[in-house]
Amino acid sequence: MVTWVLVVVLAIAVAVLVVFVAGYNKLRAADVRADEALGGIDVELTRRASLIPALVHTVTTFAAHEQAVLDRVSAARAALDSATGGTSVAARSAAEAQLDTAVGQVLALGQSYPQLSSSANFLDLQRTLTDTENTLAFARQYYNDAAATVNRLIGTIPWMYVASRAGVSQREYYQTPR
């Protein structure tokens, strides 16, 4: 009888250990996927920011007296560079919104300067920025999906009991800049 009880207790202890290890690994894997997805956003934001000097140079060639607009774009790019690589999703989103506004003003200069609109460099940069924005939208969605997976796991039994031990916490969703 005592042997039977010990076997049952040992089986229960092993089952609890297996569930804990499986939960720990599942939570850590989901957290790593969310970090990778956030890194993907950083890559695309950096790619877009690297296009800004060429855009500024092209616009300066045709509209040198629009220095205030060009300065805003440079400042927004610097803010985005400092926001990427950090831990704050909100800081990335705010810096991205600032850059979107500034780039929008530069691209609007193309309407004011017909020779700029017809420049092959300007048109190529516009196309590249559009492609980058499409890739960035996908990266944002991928991150939000990964964050939703982490948040869903943390909020469900039995994973919620393992989350604090695994060092996994709720993820902030990436808000699209407006």
Coordinates of C-alpha atoms in Angstrom, one line a residue:
M1 CA 0.0 0.0 0.0
V2 CA 2.8 2.5 0.9
T3 CA 4.6 1.6 -2.3
W4 CA 1.5 2.3 -4.3
V5 CA 1.1 5.7 -2.7
L6 CA 4.7 6.6 -3.3
V7 CA 4.4 5.6 -7.0
V8 CA 1.3 7.8 -7.4
V9 CA 3.0 10.7 -5.6
L10 CA 6.1 10.3 -7.7
A11 CA 4.0 10.1 -10.9
I12 CA 2.2 13.3 -9.9
A13 CA 5.5 15.1 -9.1
V14 CA 6.9 14.1 -12.5
A15 CA 3.8 15.2 -14.3
V16 CA 3.9 18.6 -12.5
L17 CA 7.6 18.9 -13.4
V18 CA 7.0 18.1 -17.1
V19 CA 4.1 20.6 -17.2
F20 CA 6.3 23.3 -15.6
V21 CA 9.2 22.6 -18.0
A22 CA 6.9 22.5 -21.0
G23 CA 5.2 25.8 -19.9
Y24 CA 8.5 27.5 -19.2
N25 CA 9.9 26.5 -22.7
K26 CA 6.7 27.5 -24.4
L27 CA 6.6 30.9 -22.7
R28 CA 10.3 31.6 -23.3
A29 CA 9.9 30.7 -27.0
A30 CA 6.9 33.0 -27.4
D31 CA 8.9 35.8 -25.7
V32 CA 11.9 35.3 -28.0
R33 CA 9.6 35.4 -31.1
A34 CA 8.2 38.7 -29.8
D35 CA 11.7 40.0 -29.4
E36 CA 12.6 38.9 -32.9
A37 CA 9.6 40.5 -34.3
L38 CA 10.5 43.8 -32.5
G39 CA 13.9 43.5 -34.0
G40 CA 12.3 43.1 -37.4
I41 CA 10.6 46.5 -36.9
D42 CA 13.9 48.0 -35.9
V43 CA 15.5 46.7 -39.1
E44 CA 12.8 48.3 -41.3
L45 CA 12.8 51.5 -39.3
T46 CA 16.6 51.7 -39.7
R47 CA 16.3 50.9 -43.4
R48 CA 13.8 53.7 -43.9
A49 CA 15.9 56.1 -41.8
S50 CA 18.9 55.3 -44.0
L51 CA 17.0 56.6 -47.1
I52 CA 16.4 60.0 -45.5
P53 CA 19.9 61.5 -46.3
A54 CA 19.5 60.7 -50.0
L55 CA 16.0 62.1 -50.0
V56 CA 17.2 65.3 -48.3
H57 CA 20.0 65.6 -50.7
T58 CA 17.7 65.1 -53.7
V59 CA 15.2 67.7 -52.4
T60 CA 18.0 70.1 -51.5
T61 CA 19.2 70.0 -55.1
F62 CA 15.8 71.3 -56.3
A63 CA 14.5 73.2 -53.3
A64 CA 17.4 74.5 -51.2
H65 CA 15.3 77.2 -49.6
E66 CA 13.0 74.7 -47.9
Q67 CA 15.6 74.2 -45.2
A68 CA 13.0 74.2 -42.3
V69 CA 11.3 71.1 -43.8
L70 CA 14.6 69.4 -44.3
D71 CA 15.8 70.2 -40.8
R72 CA 12.6 68.6 -39.4
V73 CA 13.2 65.4 -41.4
S74 CA 16.8 65.2 -40.1
A75 CA 15.6 65.8 -36.5
A76 CA 12.9 63.1 -36.9
R77 CA 15.5 60.7 -38.3
A78 CA 17.8 61.3 -35.3
A79 CA 14.9 60.7 -32.9
L80 CA 14.0 57.4 -34.7
D81 CA 17.6 56.3 -34.5
S82 CA 17.7 56.8 -30.7
A83 CA 14.3 55.0 -30.3
T84 CA 15.2 51.9 -32.2
G85 CA 17.1 49.3 -30.2
G86 CA 15.5 50.4 -26.9
T87 CA 12.8 48.5 -25.0
S88 CA 9.9 50.9 -25.4
V89 CA 7.5 50.1 -28.1
A90 CA 5.7 53.4 -27.5
A91 CA 8.9 55.4 -28.1
R92 CA 9.4 53.6 -31.4
S93 CA 5.9 54.4 -32.5
A94 CA 6.1 58.0 -31.5
A95 CA 9.4 58.5 -33.3
E96 CA 8.0 56.7 -36.3
A97 CA 5.0 59.1 -36.3
Q98 CA 7.3 62.1 -36.1
L99 CA 9.3 60.7 -39.1
D100 CA 6.2 60.0 -41.1
T101 CA 5.0 63.6 -40.7
A102 CA 8.4 65.0 -41.7
V103 CA 8.8 62.7 -44.7
G104 CA 5.2 63.5 -45.8
Q105 CA 6.2 67.2 -45.8
V106 CA 9.2 66.5 -47.9
L107 CA 7.3 64.3 -50.3
A108 CA 4.7 67.1 -50.6
L109 CA 7.4 69.4 -51.9
G110 CA 7.3 67.2 -55.0
Q111 CA 4.0 68.8 -55.8
S112 CA 5.3 72.3 -55.4
Y113 CA 8.4 71.7 -57.6
P114 CA 7.6 69.9 -60.9
Q115 CA 11.3 69.4 -61.7
L116 CA 11.6 67.5 -58.4
S117 CA 8.6 65.3 -59.2
S118 CA 10.2 64.4 -62.5
S119 CA 13.6 63.6 -61.0
A120 CA 14.5 59.9 -61.3
N121 CA 16.2 60.0 -58.0
F122 CA 13.2 61.4 -56.2
L123 CA 10.8 59.0 -57.9
D124 CA 13.1 56.0 -57.0
L125 CA 13.3 57.2 -53.4
Q126 CA 9.5 57.5 -53.2
R127 CA 9.1 54.0 -54.5
T128 CA 11.7 52.6 -52.1
L129 CA 10.1 54.4 -49.2
T130 CA 6.7 52.9 -50.2
D131 CA 8.2 49.4 -50.4
T132 CA 9.8 49.9 -47.0
E133 CA 6.6 51.1 -45.5
N134 CA 4.8 48.0 -46.8
T135 CA 7.4 45.7 -45.3
L136 CA 7.2 47.7 -42.1
A137 CA 3.5 47.3 -41.9
F138 CA 4.0 43.5 -42.2
A139 CA 6.7 43.6 -39.4
R140 CA 4.3 45.6 -37.1
Q141 CA 1.6 43.0 -37.7
Y142 CA 4.0 40.1 -37.1
Y143 CA 5.1 41.8 -33.8
N144 CA 1.5 42.4 -32.7
D145 CA 0.7 38.7 -33.4
A146 CA 3.7 37.6 -31.4
A147 CA 2.7 40.0 -28.5
A148 CA -0.8 38.6 -28.6
T149 CA 0.5 35.1 -28.3
V150 CA 2.6 36.0 -25.3
N151 CA -0.2 37.9 -23.7
R152 CA -2.7 35.1 -24.3
L153 CA -0.3 32.5 -22.8
I154 CA 0.3 34.6 -19.7
G155 CA -3.4 35.0 -19.1
T156 CA -4.3 31.3 -19.3
I157 CA -4.0 28.5 -16.9
P158 CA -1.6 26.8 -16.3
W159 CA 0.9 29.1 -18.0
M160 CA 0.1 32.1 -15.8
Y161 CA 1.7 30.3 -12.9
V162 CA 4.9 29.7 -14.8
A163 CA 5.2 33.1 -16.5
S164 CA 6.7 35.0 -13.5
R165 CA 9.3 32.2 -13.0
A166 CA 10.1 32.3 -16.8
G167 CA 10.6 36.1 -16.6
V168 CA 7.9 36.7 -19.2
S169 CA 5.5 39.6 -18.8
Q170 CA 2.8 41.2 -20.8
R171 CA 3.8 42.7 -24.1
E172 CA 2.8 46.2 -25.3
Y173 CA 1.2 46.3 -28.7
Y174 CA 2.7 48.4 -31.5
Q175 CA 0.5 51.3 -32.3
T176 CA 0.4 52.4 -35.9
P177 CA 1.7 56.0 -36.1
R178 CA -1.0 58.5 -37.1

